[in-house]
Coordinates of N, CA and C in Angstrom, one line a residue:
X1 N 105.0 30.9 129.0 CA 104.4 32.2 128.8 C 105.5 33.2 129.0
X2 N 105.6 34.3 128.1 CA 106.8 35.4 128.0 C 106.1 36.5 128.1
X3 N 106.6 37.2 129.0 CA 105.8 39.0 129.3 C 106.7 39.6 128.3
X4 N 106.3 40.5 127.5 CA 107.6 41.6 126.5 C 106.7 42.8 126.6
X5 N 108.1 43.4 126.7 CA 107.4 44.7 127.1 C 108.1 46.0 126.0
X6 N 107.5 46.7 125.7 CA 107.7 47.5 124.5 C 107.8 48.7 124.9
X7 N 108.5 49.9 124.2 CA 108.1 51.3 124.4 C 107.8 52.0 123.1
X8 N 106.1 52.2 123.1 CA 105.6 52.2 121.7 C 105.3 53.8 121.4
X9 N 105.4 54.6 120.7 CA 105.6 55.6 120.3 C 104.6 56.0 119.0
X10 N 103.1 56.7 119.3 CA 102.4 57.0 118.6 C 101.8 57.9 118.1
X11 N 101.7 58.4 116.8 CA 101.4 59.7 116.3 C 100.1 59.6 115.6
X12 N 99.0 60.3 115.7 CA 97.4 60.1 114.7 C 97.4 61.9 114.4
X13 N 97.1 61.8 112.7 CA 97.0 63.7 112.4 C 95.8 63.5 111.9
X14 N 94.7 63.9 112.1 CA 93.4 64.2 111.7 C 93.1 65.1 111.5
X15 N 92.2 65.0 109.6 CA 91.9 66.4 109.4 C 90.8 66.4 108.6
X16 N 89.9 67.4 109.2 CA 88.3 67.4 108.7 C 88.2 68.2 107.1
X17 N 88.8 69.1 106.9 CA 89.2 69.8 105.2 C 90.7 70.0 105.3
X18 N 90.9 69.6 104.5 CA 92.4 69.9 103.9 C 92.4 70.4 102.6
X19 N 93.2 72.0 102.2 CA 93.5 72.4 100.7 C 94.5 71.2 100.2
X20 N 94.2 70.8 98.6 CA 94.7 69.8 97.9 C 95.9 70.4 98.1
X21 N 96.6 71.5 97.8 CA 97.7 71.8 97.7 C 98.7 71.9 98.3
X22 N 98.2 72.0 99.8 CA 99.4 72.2 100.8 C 99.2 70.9 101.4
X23 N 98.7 70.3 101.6 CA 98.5 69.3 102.7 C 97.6 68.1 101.8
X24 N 98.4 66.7 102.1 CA 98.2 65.4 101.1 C 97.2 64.4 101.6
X25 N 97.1 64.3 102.8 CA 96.2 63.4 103.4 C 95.4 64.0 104.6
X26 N 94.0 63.1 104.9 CA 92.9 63.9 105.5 C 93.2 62.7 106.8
X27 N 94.3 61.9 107.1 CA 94.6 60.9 108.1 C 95.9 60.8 108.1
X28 N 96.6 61.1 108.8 CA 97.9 60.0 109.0 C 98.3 59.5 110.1
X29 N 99.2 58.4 110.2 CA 99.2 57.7 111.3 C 100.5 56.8 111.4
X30 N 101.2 56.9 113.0 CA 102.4 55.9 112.7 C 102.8 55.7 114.2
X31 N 102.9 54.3 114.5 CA 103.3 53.6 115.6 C 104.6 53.1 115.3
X32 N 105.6 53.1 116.2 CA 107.1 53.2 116.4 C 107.5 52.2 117.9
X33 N 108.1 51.2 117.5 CA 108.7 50.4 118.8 C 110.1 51.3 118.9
X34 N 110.1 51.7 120.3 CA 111.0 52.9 120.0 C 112.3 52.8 120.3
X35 N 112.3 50.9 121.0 CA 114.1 50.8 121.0 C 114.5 49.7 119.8
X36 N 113.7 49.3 119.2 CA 114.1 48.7 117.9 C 114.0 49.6 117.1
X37 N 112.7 50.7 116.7 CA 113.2 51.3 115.3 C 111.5 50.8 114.1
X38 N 111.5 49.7 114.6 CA 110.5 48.9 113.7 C 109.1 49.6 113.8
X39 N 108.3 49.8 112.6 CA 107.4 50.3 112.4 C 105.8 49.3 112.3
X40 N 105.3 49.7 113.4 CA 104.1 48.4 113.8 C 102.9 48.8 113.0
X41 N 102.9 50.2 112.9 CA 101.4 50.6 112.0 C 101.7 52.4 111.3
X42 N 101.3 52.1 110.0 CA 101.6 53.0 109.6 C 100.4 53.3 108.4
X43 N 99.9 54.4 108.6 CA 98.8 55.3 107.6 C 99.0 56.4 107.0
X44 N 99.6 56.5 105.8 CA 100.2 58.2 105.0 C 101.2 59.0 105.7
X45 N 101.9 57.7 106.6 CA 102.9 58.4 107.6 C 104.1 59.2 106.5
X46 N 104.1 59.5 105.3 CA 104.9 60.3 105.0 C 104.4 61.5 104.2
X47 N 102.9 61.4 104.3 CA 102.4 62.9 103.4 C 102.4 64.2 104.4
X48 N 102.3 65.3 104.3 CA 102.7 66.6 104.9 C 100.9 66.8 105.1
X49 N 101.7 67.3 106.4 CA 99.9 67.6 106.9 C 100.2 68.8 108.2
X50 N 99.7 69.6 108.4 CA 99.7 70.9 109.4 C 99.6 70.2 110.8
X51 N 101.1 70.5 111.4 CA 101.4 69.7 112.7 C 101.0 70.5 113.8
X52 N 100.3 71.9 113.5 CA 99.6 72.7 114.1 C 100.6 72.5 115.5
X53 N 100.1 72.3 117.0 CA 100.8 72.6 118.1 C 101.9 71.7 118.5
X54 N 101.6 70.6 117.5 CA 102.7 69.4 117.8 C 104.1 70.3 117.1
X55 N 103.8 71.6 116.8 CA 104.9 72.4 116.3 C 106.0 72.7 117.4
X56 N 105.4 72.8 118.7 CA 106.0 73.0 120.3 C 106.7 71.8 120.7
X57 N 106.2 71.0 120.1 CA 107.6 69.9 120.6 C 108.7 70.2 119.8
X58 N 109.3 70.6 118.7 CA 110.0 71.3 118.3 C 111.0 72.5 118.9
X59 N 109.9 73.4 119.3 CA 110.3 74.5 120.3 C 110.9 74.0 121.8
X60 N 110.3 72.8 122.2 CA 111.2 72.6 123.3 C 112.2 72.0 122.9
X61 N 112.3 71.0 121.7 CA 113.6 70.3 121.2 C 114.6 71.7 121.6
X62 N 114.6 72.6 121.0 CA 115.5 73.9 120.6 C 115.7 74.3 122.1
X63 N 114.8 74.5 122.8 CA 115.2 75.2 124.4 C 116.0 73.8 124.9
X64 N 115.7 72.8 125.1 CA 116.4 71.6 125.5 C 117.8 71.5 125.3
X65 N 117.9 72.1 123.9 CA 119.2 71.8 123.3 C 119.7 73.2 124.1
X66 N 119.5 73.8 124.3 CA 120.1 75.3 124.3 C 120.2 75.3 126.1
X67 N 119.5 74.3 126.7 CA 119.7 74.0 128.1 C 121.1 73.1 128.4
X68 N 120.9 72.0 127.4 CA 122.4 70.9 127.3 C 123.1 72.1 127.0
X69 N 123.2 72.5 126.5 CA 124.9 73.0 126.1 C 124.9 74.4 126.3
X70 N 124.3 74.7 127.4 CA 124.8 75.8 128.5 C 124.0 77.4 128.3
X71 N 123.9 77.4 127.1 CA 122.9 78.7 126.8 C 122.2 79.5 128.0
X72 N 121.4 78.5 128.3 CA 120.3 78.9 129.0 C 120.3 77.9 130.2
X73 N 119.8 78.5 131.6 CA 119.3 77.6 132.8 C 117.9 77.5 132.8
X74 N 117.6 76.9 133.4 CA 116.0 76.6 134.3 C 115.5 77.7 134.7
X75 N 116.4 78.6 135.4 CA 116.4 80.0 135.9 C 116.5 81.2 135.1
X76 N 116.9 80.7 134.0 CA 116.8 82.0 132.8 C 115.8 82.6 133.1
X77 N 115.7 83.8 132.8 CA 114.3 84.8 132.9 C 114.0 85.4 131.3
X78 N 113.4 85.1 130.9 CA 113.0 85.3 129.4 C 112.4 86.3 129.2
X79 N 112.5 87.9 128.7 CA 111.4 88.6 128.3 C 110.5 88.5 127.3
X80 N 109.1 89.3 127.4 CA 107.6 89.2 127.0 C 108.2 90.1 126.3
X81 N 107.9 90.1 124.7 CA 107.5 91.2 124.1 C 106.0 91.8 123.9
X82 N 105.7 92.6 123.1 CA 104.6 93.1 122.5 C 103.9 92.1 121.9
X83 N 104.9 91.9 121.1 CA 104.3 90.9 119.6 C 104.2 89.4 120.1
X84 N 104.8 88.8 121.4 CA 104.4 87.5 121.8 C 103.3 87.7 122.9
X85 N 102.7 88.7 124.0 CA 101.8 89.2 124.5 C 100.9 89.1 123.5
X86 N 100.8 89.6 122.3 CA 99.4 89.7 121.3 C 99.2 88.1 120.8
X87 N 99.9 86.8 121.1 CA 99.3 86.1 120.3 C 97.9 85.4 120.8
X88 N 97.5 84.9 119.7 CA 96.2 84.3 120.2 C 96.0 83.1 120.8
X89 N 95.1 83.0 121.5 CA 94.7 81.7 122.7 C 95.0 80.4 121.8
X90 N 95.6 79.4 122.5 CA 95.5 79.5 124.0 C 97.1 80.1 124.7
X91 N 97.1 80.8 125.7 CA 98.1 81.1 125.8 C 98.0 81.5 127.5
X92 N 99.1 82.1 128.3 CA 99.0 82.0 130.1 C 98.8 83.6 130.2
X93 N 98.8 84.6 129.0 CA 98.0 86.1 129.4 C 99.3 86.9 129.2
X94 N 100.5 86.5 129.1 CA 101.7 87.5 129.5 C 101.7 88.5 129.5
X95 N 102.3 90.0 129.9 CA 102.2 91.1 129.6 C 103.4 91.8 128.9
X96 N 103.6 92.8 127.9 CA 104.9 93.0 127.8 C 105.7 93.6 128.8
X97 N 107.2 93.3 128.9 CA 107.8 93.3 130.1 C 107.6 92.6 131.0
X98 N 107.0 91.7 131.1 CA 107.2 90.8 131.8 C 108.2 89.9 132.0
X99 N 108.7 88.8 132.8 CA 109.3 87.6 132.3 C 108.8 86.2 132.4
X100 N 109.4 85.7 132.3 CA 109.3 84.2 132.6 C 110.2 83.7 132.4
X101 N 110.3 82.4 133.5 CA 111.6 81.2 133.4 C 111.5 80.3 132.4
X102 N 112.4 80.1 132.0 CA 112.7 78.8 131.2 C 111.9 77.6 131.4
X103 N 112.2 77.1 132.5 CA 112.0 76.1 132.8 C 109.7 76.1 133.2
X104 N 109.4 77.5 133.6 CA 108.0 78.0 133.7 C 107.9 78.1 131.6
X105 N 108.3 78.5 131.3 CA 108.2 78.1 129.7 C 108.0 77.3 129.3
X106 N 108.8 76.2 129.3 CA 109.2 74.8 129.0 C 107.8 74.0 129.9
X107 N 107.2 74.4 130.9 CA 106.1 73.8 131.3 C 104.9 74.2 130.6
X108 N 104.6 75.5 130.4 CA 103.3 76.3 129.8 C 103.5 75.9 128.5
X109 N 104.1 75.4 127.6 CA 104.3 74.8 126.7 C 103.4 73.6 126.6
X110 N 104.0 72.8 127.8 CA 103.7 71.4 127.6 C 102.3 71.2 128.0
X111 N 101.4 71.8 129.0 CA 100.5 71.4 129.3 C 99.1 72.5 128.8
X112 N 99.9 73.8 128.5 CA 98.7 74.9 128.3 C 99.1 74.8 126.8
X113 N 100.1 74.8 126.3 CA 100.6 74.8 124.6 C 99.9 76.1 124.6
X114 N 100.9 76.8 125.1 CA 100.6 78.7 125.1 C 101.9 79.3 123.9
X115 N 100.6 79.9 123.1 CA 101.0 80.2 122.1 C 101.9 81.5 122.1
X116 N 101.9 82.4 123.5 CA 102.2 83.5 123.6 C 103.7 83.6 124.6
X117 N 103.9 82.4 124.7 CA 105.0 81.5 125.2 C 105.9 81.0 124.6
X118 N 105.3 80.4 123.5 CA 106.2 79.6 122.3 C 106.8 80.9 121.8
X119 N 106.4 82.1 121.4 CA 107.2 83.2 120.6 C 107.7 83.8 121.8
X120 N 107.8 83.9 123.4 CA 108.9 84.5 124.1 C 110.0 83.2 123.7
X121 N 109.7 81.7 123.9 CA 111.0 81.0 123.6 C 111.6 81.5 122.3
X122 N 110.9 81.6 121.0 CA 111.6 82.1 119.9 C 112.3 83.1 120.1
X123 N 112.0 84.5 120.2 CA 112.9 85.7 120.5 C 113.6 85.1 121.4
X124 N 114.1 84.7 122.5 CA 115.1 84.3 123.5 C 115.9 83.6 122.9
X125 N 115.6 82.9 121.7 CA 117.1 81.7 121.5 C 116.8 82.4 119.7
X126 N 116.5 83.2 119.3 CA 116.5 83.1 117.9 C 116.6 84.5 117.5
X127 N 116.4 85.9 118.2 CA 116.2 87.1 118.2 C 114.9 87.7 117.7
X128 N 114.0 86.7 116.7 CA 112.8 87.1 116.2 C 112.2 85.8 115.9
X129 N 111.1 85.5 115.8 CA 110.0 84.4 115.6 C 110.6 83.6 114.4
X130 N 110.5 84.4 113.2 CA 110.9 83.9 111.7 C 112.3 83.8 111.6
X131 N 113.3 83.9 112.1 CA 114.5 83.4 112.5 C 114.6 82.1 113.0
X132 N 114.0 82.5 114.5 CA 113.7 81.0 114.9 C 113.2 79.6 114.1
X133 N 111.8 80.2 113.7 CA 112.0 78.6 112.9 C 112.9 78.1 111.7
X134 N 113.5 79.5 111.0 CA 114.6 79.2 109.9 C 115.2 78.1 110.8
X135 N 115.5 78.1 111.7 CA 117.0 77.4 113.0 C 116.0 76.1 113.1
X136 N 114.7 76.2 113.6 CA 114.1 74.9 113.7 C 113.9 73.8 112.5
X137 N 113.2 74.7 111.3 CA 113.9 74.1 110.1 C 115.0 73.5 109.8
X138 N 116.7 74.2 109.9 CA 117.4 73.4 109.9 C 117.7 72.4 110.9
X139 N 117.2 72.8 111.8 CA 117.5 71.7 113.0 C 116.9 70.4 112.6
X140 N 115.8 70.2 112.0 CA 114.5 69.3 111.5 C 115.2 68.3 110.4
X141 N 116.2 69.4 109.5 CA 116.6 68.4 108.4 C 117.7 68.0 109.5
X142 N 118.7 68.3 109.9 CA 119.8 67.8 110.6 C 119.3 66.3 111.6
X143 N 118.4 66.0 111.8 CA 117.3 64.9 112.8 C 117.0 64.3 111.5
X144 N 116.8 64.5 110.5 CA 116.5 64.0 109.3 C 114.8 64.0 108.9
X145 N 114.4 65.1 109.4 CA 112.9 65.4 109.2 C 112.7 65.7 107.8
X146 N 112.7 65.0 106.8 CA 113.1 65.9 105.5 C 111.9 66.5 105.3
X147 N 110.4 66.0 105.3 CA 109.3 66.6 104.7 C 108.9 67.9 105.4
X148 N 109.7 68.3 106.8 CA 109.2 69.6 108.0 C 109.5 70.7 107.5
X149 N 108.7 71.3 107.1 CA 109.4 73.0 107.3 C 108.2 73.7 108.7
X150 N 109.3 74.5 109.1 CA 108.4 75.2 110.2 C 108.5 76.6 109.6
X151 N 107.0 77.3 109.9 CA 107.3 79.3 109.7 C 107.0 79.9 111.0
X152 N 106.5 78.8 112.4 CA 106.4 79.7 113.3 C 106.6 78.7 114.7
X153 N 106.7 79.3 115.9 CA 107.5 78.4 117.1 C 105.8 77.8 117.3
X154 N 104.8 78.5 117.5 CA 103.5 78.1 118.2 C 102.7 76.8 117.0
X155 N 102.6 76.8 116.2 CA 101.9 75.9 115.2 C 100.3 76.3 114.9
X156 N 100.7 77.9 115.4 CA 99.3 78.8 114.7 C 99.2 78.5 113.2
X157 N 97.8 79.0 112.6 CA 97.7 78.4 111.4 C 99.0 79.4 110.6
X158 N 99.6 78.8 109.7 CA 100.7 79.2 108.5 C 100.5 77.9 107.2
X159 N 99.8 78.0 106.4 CA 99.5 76.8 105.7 C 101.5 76.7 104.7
X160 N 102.1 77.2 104.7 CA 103.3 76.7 104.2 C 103.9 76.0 105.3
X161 N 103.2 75.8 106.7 CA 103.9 74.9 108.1 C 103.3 73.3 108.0
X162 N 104.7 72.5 107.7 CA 104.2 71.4 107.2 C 105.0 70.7 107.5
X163 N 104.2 69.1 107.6 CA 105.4 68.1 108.2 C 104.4 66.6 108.2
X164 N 104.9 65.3 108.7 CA 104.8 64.0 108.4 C 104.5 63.2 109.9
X165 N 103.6 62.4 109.7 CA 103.7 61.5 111.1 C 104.7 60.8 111.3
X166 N 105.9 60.6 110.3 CA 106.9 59.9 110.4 C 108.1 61.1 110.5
X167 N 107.7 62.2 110.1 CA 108.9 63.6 110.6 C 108.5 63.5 112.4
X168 N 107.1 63.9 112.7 CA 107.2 64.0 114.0 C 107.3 63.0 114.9
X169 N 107.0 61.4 114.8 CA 107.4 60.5 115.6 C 108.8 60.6 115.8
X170 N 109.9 60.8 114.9 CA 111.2 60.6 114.7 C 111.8 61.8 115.7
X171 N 110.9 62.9 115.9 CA 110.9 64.2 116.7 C 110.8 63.3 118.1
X172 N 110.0 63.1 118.1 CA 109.4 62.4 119.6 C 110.6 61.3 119.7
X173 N 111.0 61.1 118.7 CA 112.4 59.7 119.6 C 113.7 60.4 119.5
X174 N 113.6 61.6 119.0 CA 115.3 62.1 119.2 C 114.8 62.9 120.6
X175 N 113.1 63.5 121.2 CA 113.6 64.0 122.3 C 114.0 62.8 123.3
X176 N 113.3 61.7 123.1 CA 113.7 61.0 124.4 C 115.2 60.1 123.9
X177 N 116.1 60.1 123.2 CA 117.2 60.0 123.1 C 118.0 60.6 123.7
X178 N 117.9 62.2 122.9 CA 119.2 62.9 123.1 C 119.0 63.9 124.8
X179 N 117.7 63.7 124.9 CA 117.3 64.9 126.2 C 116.5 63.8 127.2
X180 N 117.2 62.8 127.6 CA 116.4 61.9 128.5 C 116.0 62.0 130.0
X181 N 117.0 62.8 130.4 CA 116.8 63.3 131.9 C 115.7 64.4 131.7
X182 N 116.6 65.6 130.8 CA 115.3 66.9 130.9 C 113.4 66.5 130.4
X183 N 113.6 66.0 129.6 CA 112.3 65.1 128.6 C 111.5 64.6 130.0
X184 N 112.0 63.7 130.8 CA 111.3 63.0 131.6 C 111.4 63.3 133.1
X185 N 111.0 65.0 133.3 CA 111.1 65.8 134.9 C 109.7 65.8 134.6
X186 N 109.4 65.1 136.2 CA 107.7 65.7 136.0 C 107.4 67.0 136.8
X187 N 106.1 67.3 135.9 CA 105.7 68.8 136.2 C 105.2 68.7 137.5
X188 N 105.7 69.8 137.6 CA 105.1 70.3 139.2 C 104.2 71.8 139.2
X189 N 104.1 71.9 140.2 CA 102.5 73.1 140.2 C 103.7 74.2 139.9
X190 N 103.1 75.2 139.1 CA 103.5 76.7 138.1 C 103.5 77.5 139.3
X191 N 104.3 78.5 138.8 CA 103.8 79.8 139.6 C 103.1 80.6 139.2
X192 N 102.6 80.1 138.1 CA 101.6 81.2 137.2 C 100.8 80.7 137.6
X193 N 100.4 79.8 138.2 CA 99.0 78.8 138.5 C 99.1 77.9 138.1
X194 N 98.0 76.9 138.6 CA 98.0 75.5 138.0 C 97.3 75.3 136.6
X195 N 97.3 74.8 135.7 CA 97.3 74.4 134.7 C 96.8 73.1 134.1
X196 N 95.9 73.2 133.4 CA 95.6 71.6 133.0 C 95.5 71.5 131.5
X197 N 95.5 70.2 130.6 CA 95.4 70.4 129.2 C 93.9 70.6 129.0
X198 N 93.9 71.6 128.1 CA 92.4 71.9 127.2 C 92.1 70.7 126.1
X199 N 92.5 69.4 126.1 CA 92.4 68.5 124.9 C 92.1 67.5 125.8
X200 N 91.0 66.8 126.0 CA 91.0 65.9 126.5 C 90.8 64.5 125.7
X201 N 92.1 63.9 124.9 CA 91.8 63.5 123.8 C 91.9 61.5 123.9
X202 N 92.8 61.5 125.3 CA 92.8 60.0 125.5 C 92.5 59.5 126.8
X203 N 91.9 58.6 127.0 CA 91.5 57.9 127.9 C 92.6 57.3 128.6
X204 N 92.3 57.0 130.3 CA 93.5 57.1 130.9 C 94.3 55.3 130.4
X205 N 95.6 55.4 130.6 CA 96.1 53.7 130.5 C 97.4 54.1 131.1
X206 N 97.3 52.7 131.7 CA 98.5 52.6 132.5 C 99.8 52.3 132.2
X207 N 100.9 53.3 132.4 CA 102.0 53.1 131.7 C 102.7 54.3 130.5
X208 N 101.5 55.0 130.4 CA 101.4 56.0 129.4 C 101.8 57.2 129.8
X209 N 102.6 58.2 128.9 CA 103.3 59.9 129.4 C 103.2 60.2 127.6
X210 N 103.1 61.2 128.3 CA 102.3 62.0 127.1 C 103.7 63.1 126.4
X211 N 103.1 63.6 125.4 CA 103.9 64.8 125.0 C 103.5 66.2 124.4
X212 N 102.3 65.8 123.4 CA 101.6 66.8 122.9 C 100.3 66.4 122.0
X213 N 99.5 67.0 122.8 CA 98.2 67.0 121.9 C 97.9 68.5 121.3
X214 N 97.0 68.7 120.1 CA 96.7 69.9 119.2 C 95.9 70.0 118.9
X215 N 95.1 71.0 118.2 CA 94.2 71.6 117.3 C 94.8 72.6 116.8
X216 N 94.2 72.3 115.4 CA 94.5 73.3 114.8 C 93.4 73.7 113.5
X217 N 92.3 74.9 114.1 CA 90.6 74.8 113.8 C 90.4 73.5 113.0
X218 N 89.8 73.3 111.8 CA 89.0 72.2 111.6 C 90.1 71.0 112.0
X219 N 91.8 70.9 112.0 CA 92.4 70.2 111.6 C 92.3 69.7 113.4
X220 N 92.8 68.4 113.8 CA 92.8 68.0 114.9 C 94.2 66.8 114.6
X221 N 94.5 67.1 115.8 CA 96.8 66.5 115.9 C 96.3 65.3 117.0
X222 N 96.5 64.3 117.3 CA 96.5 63.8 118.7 C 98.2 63.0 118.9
X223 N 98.3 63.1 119.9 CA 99.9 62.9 119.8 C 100.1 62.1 121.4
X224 N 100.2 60.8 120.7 CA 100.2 59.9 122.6 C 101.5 58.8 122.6
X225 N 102.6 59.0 123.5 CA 103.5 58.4 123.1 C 103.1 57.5 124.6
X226 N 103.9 55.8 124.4 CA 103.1 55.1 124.7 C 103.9 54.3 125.5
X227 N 104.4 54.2 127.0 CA 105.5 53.4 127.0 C 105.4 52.0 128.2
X228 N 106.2 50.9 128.2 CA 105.7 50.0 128.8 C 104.6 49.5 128.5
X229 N 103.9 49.6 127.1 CA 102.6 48.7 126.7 C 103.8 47.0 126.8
X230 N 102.6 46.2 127.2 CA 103.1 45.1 127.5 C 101.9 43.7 126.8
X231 N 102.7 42.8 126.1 CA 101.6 41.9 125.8 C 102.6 40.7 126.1
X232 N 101.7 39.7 126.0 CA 101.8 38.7 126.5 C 101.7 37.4 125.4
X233 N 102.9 36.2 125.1 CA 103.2 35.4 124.0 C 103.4 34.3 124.9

């Protein structure tokens, strides 16, 4: 009897209406053994579908990067504008003039996927929102995301914002490649308050760390990366 143990890496995009035009499939789906490479299950994993908040793992890719190579600390203090204070829920309330830390960013991200948060990271590493994702864009083909285009940091609706279960799993293995230490800090209590996800989308299993779950109105993201599943031969 052989224990093998895997680190499986899984992406499901569900979508109740989709316009014919922008977006190709009403399912996609793609499982990834993520130190081989090999593809265990895959459903329309290359048609373009609205990555809605799974757009934020993106946004932290870019803060991540901009943490490696010195930019920015944990301690950075980020200002609130106007125009990221106005965005819509779900988001942690900011006011303009305010701040926030990086590293309090990089959390409200992960677990509140605060949309009014994702555009203070844009302005701080990009000067304006639509700049930003130009940079995330290129960043996306440079990873080799070819089907991604982003138009905004949060994954509010923009129907020209589009991308592939097999662009974003590949997202999900360059963060835990290139950003292994930062990627895998666990959260600790905010100072904005504690925080919990509004998606209650998977049932608990042992061995599992998450990255991003979404909605995005009729469209629904679930995003469960999967590690140490273990079977037995």
């Amino acid at each position: 009897m052989k224990v093998i143990t895997a680190f499986l890496l899984g992406l499901a995009l569900v979508y109740s209406t989709v316009p014919a035009k922008q977006a190709e499939a009403r399912y996609a789906s793609i499982v990834i053994d993520a130190d081989s490479g090999r593809v265990l299950h895959a459903t329309n994993e290359d048609d373009r579908n609205y990555p809605a908040s799974l757009t934020k793992i993106m946004t932290l890719y870019m803060a991540f990067d901009a943490l490696k190579q010195g930019k920015l600390s944990l301690k950075s203090r980020l200002p609130v504008s106007k125009r990221a204070s106005g965005m819509a829920p779900s988001k942690l309330g900011l006011k303009p003039g305010q701040t926030i830390t990086l590293e309090d960013a990089m959390l409200a991200l992960v677990t509140k996927s605060a949309n009014d948060v994702a555009v203070v990271v844009a302005e701080a590493l990009g000067g304006t929102e639509i700049n930003f994702a130009i940079q995330m864009t290129e960043r996306a083909r440079q990873l080799g995301m070819s089907r991604t285009t982003f138009k905004n940091a949060s994954g509010l609706p923009n129907r020209r914002q589009l991308s592939t279960a097999r662009d974003m799993a590949m997202l999900g293995l360059r963060i835990r490649q290139d950003f292994t230490r930062i990627s895998r800090r666990p959260i600790s209590n905010m100072p904005v308050g504690p925080l919990k996800t509004t998606t209650p989308c998977c049932p608990p299993m042992k061995g599992r760390t998450g990255l991003k779950p979404a909605i995005f109105g009729p469209a629904v993201s679930i995003w469960s990366h999967l590690s140490s599943a273990m079977a037995i031969a």
